CSV table of C-alpha atoms in Angstrom, one decimal:
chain,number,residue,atom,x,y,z
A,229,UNK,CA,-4.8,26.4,11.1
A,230,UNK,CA,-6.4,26.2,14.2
A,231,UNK,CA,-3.7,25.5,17.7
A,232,UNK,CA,-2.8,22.2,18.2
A,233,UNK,CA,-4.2,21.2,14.5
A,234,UNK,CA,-1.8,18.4,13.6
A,235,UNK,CA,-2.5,18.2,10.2
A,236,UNK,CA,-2.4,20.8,7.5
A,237,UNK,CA,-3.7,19.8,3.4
A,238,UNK,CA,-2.1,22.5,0.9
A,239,UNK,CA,-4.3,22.7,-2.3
A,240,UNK,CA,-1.2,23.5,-4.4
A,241,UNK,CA,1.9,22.4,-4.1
A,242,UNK,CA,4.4,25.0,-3.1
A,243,UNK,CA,7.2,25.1,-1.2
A,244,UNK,CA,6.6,28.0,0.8
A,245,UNK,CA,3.3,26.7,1.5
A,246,UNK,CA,4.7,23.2,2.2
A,247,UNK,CA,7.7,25.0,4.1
A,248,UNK,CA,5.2,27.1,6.5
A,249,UNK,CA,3.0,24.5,7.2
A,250,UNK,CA,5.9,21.8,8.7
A,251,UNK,CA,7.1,24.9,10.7
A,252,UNK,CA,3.4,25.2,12.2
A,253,UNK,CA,3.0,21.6,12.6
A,254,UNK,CA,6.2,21.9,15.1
A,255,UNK,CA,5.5,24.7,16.6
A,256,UNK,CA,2.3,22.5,17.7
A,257,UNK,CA,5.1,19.9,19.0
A,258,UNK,CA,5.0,17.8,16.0
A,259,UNK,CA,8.5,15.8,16.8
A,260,UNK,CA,7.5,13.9,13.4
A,261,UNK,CA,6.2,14.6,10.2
A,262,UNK,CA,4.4,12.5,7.1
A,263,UNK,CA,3.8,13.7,3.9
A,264,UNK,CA,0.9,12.2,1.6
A,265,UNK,CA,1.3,14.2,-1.3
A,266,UNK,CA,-0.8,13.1,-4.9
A,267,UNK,CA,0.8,12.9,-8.3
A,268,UNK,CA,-1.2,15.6,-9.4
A,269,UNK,CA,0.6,17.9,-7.8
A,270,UNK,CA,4.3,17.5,-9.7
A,271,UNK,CA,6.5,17.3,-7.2
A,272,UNK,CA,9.8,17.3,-8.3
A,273,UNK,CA,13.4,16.0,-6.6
A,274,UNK,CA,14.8,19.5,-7.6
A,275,UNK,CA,12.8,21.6,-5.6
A,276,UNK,CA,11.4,19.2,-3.0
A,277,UNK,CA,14.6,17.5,-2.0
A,278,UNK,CA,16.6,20.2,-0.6
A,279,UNK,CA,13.8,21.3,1.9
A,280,UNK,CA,13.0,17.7,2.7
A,281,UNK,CA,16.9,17.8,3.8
A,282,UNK,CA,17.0,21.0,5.6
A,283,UNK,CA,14.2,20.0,8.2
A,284,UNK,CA,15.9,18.3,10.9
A,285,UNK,CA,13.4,16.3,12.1
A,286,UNK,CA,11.9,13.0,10.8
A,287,UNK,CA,10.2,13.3,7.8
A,288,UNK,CA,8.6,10.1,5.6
A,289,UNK,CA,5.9,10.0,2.8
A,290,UNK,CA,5.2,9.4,-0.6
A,291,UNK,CA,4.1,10.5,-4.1
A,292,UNK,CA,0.5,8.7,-4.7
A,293,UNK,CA,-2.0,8.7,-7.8
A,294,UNK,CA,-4.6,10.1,-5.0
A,295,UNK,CA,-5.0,10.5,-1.2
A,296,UNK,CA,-8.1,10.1,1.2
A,297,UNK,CA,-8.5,12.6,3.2
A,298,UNK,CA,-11.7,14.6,4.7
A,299,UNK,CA,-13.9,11.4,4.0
A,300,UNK,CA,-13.0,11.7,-0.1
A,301,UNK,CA,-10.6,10.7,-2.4
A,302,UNK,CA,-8.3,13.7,-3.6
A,303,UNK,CA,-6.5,13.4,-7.1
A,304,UNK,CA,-4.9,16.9,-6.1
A,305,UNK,CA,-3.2,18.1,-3.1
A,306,UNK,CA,-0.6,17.5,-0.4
A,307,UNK,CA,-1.4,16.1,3.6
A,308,UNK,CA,1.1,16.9,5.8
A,309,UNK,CA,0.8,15.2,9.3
A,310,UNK,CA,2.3,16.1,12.9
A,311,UNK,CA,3.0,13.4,15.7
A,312,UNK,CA,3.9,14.3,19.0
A,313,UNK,CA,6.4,12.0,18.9
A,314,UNK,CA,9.9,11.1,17.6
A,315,UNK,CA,10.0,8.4,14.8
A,316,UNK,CA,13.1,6.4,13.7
A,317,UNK,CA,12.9,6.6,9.9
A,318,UNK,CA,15.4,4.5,8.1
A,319,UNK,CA,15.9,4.1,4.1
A,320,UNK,CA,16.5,0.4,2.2
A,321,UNK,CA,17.8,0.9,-0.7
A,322,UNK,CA,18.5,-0.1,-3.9
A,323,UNK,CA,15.6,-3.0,-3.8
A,324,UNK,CA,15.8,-4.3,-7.3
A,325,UNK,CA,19.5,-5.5,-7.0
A,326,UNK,CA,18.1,-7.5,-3.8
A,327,UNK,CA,21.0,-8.7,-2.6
A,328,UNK,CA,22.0,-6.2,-0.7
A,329,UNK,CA,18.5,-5.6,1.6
A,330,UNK,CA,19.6,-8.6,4.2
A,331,UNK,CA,22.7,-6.5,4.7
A,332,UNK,CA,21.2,-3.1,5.3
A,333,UNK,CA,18.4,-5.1,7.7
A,334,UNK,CA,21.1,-6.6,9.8
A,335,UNK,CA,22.5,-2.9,10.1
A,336,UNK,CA,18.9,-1.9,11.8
A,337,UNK,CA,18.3,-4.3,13.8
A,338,UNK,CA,18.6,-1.8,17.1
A,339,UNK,CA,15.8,0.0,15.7
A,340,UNK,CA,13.7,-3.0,14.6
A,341,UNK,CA,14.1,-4.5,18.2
A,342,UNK,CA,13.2,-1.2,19.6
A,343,UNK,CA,9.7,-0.8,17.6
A,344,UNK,CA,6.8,-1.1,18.8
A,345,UNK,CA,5.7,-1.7,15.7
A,346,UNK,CA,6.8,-0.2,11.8
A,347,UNK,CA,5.2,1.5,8.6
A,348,UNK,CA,6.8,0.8,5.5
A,349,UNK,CA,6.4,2.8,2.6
A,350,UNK,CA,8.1,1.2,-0.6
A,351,UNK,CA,8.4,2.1,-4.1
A,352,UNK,CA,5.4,0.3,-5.6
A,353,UNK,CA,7.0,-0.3,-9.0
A,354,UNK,CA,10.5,-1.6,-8.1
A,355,UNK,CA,11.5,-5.3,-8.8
A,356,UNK,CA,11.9,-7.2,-5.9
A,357,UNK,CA,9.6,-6.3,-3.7
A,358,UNK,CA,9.1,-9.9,-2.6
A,359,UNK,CA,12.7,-10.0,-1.7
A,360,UNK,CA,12.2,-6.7,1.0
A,361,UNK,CA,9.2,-8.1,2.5
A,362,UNK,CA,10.6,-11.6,3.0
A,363,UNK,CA,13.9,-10.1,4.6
A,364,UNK,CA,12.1,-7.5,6.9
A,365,UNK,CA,10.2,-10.5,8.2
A,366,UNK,CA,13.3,-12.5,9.0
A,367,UNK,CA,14.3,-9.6,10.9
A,368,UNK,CA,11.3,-8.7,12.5
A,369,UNK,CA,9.5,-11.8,12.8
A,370,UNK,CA,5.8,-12.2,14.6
A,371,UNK,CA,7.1,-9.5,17.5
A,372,UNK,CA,6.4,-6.4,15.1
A,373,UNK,CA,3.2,-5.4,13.3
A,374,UNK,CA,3.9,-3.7,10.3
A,375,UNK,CA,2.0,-1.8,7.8
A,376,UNK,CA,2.6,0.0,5.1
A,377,UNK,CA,2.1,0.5,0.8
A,378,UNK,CA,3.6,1.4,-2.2
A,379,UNK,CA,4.0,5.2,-3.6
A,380,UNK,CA,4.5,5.7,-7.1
A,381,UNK,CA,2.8,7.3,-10.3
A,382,UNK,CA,-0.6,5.3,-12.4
A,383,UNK,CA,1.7,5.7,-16.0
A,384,UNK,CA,3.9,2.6,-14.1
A,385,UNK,CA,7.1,5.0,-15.2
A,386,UNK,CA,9.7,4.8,-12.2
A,387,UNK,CA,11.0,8.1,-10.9
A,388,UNK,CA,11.6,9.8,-7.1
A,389,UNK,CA,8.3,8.4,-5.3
A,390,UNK,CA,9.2,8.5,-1.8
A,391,UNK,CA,9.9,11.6,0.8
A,392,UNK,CA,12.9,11.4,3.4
A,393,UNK,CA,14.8,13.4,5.0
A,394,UNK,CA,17.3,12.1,2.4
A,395,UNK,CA,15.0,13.9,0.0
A,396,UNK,CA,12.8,12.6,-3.0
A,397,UNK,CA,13.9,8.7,-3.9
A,398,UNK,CA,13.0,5.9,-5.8
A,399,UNK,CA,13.8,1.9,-5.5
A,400,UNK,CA,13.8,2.0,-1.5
A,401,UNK,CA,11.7,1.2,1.0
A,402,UNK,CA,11.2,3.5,4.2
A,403,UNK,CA,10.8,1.9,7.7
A,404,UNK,CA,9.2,4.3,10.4
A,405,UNK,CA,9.6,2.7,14.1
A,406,UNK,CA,6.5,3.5,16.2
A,407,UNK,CA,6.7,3.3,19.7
A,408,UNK,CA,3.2,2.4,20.0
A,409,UNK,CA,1.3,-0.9,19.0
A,410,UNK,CA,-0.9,-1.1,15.3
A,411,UNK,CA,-3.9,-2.8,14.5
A,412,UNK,CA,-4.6,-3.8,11.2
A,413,UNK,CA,-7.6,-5.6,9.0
A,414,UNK,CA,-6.8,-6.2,5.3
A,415,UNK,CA,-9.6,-7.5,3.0
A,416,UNK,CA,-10.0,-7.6,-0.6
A,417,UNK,CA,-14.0,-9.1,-1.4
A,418,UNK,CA,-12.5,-10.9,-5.1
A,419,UNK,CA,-14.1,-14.3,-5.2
A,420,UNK,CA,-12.9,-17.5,-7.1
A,421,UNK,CA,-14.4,-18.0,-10.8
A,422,UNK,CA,-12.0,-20.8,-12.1
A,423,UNK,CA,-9.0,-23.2,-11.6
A,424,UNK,CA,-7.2,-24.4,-9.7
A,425,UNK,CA,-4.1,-23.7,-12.2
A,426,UNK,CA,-0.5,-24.4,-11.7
A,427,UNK,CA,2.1,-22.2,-12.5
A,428,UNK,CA,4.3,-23.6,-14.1
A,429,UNK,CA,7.3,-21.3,-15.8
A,430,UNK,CA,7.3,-17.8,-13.8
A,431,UNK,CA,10.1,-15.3,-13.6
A,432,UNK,CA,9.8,-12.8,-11.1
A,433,UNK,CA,6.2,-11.1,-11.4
A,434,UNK,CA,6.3,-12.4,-15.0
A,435,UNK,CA,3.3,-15.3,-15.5
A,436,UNK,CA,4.7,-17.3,-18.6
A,437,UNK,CA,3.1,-20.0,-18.5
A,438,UNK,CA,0.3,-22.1,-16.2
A,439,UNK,CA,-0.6,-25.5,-17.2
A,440,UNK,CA,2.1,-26.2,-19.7
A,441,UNK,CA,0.7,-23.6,-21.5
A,442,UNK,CA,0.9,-19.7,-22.6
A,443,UNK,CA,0.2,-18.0,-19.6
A,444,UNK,CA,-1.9,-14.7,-21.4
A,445,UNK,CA,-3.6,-17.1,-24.1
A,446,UNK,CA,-4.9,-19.4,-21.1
A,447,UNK,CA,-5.9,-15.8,-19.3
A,448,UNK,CA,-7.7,-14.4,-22.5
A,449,UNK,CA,-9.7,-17.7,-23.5
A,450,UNK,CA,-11.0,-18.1,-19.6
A,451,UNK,CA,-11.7,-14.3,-19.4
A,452,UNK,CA,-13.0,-13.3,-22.9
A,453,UNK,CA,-15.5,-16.4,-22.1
A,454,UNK,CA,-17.2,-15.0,-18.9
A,455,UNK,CA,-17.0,-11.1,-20.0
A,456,UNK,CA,-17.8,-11.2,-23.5
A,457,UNK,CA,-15.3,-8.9,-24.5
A,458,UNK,CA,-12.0,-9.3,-26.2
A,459,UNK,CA,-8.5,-8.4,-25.7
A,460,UNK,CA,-8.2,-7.1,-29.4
A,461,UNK,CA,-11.3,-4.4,-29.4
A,462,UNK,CA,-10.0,-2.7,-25.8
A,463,UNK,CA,-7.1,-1.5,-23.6
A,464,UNK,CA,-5.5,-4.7,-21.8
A,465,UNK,CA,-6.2,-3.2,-18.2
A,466,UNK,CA,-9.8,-2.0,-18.8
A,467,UNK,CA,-10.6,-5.7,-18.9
A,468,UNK,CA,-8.1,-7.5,-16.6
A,469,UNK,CA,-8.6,-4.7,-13.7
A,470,UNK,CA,-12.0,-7.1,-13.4
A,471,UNK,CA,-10.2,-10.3,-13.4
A,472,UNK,CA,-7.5,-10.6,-10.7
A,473,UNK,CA,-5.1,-13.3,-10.2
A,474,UNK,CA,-4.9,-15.6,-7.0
A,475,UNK,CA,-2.4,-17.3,-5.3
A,476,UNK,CA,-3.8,-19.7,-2.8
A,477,UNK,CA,-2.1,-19.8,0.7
A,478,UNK,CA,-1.9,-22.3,3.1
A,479,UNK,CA,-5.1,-20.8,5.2
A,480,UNK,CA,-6.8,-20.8,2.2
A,481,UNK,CA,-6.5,-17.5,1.8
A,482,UNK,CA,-5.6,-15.8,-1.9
A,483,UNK,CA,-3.2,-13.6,-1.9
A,484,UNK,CA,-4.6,-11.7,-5.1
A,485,UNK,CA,-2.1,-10.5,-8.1
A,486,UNK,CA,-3.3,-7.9,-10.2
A,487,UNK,CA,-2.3,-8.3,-14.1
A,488,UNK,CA,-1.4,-4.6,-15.6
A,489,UNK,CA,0.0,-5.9,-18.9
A,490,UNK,CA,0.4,-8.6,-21.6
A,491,UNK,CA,4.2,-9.0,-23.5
A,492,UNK,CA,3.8,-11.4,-25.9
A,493,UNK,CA,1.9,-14.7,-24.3
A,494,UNK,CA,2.9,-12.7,-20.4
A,495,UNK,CA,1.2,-11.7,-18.0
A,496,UNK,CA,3.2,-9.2,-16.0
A,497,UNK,CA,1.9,-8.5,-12.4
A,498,UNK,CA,2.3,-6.3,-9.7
A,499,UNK,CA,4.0,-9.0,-7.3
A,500,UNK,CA,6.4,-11.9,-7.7
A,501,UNK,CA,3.9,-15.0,-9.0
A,502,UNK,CA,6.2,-18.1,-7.4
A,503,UNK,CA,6.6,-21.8,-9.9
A,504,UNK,CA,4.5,-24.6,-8.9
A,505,UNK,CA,2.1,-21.8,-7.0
A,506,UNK,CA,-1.7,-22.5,-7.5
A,507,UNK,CA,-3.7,-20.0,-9.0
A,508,UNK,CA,-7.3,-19.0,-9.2
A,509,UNK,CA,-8.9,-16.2,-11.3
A,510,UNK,CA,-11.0,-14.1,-9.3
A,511,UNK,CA,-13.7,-11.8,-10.1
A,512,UNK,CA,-15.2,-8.9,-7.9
A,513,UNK,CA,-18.3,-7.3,-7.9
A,514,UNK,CA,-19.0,-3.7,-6.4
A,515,UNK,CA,-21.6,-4.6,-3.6
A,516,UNK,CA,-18.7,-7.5,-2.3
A,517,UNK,CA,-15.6,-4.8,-2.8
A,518,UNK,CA,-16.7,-2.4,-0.8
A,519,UNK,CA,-18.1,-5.0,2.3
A,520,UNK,CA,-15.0,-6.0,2.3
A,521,UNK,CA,-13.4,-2.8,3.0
A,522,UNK,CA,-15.5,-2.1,5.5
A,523,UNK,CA,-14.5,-5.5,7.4
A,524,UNK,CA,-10.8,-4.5,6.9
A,525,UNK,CA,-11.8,-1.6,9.2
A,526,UNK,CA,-13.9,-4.1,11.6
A,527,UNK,CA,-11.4,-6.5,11.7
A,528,UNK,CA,-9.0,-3.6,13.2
A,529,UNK,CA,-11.4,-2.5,15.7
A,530,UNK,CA,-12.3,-6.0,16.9
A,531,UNK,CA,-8.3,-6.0,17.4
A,532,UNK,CA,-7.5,-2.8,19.3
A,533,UNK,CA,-10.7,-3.8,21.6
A,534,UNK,CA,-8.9,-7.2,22.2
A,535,UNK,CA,-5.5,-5.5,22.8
A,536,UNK,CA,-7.1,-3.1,25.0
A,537,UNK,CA,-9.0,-4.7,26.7
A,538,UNK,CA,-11.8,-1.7,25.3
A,539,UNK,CA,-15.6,-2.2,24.4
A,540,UNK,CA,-15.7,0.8,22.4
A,541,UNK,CA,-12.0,2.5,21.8
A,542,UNK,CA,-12.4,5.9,20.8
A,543,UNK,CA,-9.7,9.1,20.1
A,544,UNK,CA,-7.5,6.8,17.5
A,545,UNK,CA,-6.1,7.7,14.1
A,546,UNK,CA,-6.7,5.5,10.8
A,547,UNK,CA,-4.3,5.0,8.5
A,548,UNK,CA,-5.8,3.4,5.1
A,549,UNK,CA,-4.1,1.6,2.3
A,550,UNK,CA,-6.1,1.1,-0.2
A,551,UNK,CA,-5.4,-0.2,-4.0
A,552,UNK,CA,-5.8,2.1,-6.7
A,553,UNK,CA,-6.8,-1.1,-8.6
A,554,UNK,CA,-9.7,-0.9,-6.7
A,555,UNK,CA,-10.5,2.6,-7.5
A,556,UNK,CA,-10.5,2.0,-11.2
A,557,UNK,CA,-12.7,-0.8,-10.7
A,558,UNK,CA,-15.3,0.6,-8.8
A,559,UNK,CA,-15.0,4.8,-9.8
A,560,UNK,CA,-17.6,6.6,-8.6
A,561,UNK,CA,-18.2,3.7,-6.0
A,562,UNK,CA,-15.3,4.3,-4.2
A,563,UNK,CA,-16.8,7.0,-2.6
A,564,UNK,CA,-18.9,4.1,-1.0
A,565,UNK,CA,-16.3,2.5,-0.1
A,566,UNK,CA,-14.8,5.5,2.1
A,567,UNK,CA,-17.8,5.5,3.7
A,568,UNK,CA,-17.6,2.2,4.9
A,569,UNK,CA,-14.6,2.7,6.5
A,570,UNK,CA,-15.8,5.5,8.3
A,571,UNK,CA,-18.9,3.9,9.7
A,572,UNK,CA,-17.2,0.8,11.0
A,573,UNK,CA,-14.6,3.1,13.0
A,574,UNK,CA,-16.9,5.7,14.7
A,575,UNK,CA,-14.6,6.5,17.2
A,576,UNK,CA,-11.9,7.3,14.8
A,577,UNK,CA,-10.6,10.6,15.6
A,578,UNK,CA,-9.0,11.3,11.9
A,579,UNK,CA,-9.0,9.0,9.0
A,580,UNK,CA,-6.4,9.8,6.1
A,581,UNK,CA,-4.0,7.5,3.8
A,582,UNK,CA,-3.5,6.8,0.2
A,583,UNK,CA,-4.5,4.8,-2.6
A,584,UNK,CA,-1.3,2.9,-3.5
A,585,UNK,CA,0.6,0.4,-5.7
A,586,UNK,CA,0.3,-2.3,-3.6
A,587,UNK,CA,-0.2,-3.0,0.5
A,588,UNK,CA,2.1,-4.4,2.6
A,589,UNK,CA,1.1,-6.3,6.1
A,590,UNK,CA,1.5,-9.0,8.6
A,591,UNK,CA,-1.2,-11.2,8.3
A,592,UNK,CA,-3.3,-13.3,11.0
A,593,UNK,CA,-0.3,-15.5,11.4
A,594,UNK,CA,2.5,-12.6,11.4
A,595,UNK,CA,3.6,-13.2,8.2
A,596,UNK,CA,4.2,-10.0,6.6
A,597,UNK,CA,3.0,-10.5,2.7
A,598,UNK,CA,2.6,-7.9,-0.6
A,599,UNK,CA,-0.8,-7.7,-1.7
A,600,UNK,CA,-2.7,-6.3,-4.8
A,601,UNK,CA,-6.3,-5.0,-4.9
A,602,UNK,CA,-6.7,-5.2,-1.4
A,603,UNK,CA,-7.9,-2.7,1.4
A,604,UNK,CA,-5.5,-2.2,4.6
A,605,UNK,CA,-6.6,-0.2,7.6
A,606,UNK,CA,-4.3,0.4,10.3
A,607,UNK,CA,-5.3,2.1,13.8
A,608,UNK,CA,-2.9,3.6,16.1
């Protein structure tokens, strides 16, 4: 690793190798680390957690099906990151009982007034999700930008996703205070194909039904039509991956849901899909995907020049979000995708993040909302 390097990617997980690069990463003045490790590599709470313990020093990450880093997408391998400066890293936990995240806010709310602004990392499959995201912004309001995404593993089988320096844990969220301002663009290029519908039974992220009527039957008659393919022939996720959900905002925005299985006439969705919401079915196609992605990283440029009062801001770090949704949609495309992200941000000094279980992000009026299928890009 060359001096001052303040990154190091391990091929293999190890953790010797994982032990020797944090200790070169401070020895560069790293005050703060991030780990962005992929599920390929079989991390396990065991062997991981006691190190993650022993280090002394602010530590935050997460278990992802892949990572980008190096201008690709990496199914194998761990990034570990140094920052120059000291991070307040705090753990939420136990997010699918809910009712005690207010409580564990109210207990932060030094460090969430001293932020300059915050990256969550969250488990991407616990219940409740909603529930964080609506409590962090009653803490936080508009002042704070936060960022972030969900870790976790593509079989949707919880387990330890996220790194701490409480070790390898699942159902929590992190919250890392920056002392510096973000700048964010979120995009996701699905477009409307039909409704509006109404939602009208819904528990949780469970669609039950919209109309008055079975929520998957209304779902596979609409989407069997414009495909030509049928639910009983193929895997429920090969087809639905091209056939989002989307709730419509009050900007007229659609906050898109992404459908990953059908229980009897259910849809279950990554998100919480609210009664009496109005829904769309969206549809992508590659060419739209990945211009969107690239405004997501426009959209954050055209930011940080506004903030900084900067034609052409150079020397920053981005930090990309990006659904694995989308990766199954577009596969090989994706690479396209990367690359739009990189050509929008040519004065990006290093570009690295993860393909996640959903984004989390305030939006253009603060509001910080879960999304699915969507592209975040963060610059700092």
């Amino acid at each position: 690793m060359k001096e001052g390097q303040h990154e190091v990617f391990l091929e293999k997980a190890g953790i010797e190798a994982l032990e020797g690069a944090i200790a070169q990463l401070r020895r560069n003045g790293a005050k703060s680390v991030m780990i962005l490790a992929c599920q390929g590599e079989s991390w396990r709470p065991q062997t991981l957690s006691p190190l993650l313990q022993s280090l002394g020093l602010p530590v935050f990450g997460g278990i992802f099906p892949s990572i980008i880093h190096g201008g690709r997408r990496l199914s194998r391998g761990t990034l570990v990151i140094g920052f120059p400066d000291h991070f307040d890293v705090a753990i939420v936990s136990h997010l699918s009982q809910g009712a005690g995240v207010e409580t564990q806010l109210q207990g932060l709310a030094p460090m969430l007034e001293r932020a300059g602004s915050l990256i969550t990392l969250v488990d991407g499959l616990s219940s409740n999700l909603e529930t964080f995201v609506e409590r962090l912004y009653e803490a936080v309001g508009v002042r704070t930008t936060v960022v972030g995404g969900g870790a976790g593993y593509l079989d949707l089988v919880p387990r330890p996703c996220l790194l701490s320096g409480s070790g390898m844990i699942e159902d929590a969220a992190l919250l890392v205070a920056m002392p510096c301002g973000i700048d964010r663009g979120i995009a996701h290029g699905w477009k409307k194909l039909e409704g509006p519908f109404l939602v009208t039974r819904s528990h949780g992220n469970v669609l039950e039904e919209l109309n008055f009527s079975g929520a998957f039957q209304t779902y596979r008659k609409l989407v069997e039509a414009h495909s030509g393919r049928s639910f009983d022939h193929e895997d429920f996720f090969a087809i639905s991956k091209t056939y989002p959900l989307g709730i419509e905002s009050i900007d007229g925005e659609f906050l898109v849901r992404d459908p990953i299985k059908q229980t009897g006439d259910t849809l279950v969705c990554v998100g919480e899909v609210p009664q009496n919401a109005t829904l769309y079915l969206l549809k992508g196609e590659s060419p739209t995907l990945i211009a969107s992605a690239g405004q997501a990283a426009s959209d954050a440029l055209a930011t940080r020049q506004r903030r900084l009062r900067e034609s052409a801001p150079v020397g920053y770090t981005a930090l990309v979000f990006d659904c694995i949704s989308r990766v199954l949609f577009l596969d090989e495309a994706f690479a396209d995708e990367i690359r739009a992200i990189e050509h929008a941000l040519p004065g990006a000094e290093r570009l690295y993040g993860a393909l996640s279980i959903g984004e989390i992000a305030s939006s253009r009026g603060g509001v910080i909302e879960l999304m699915n299928k969507s592209t975040l890009v963060s610059l700092f």
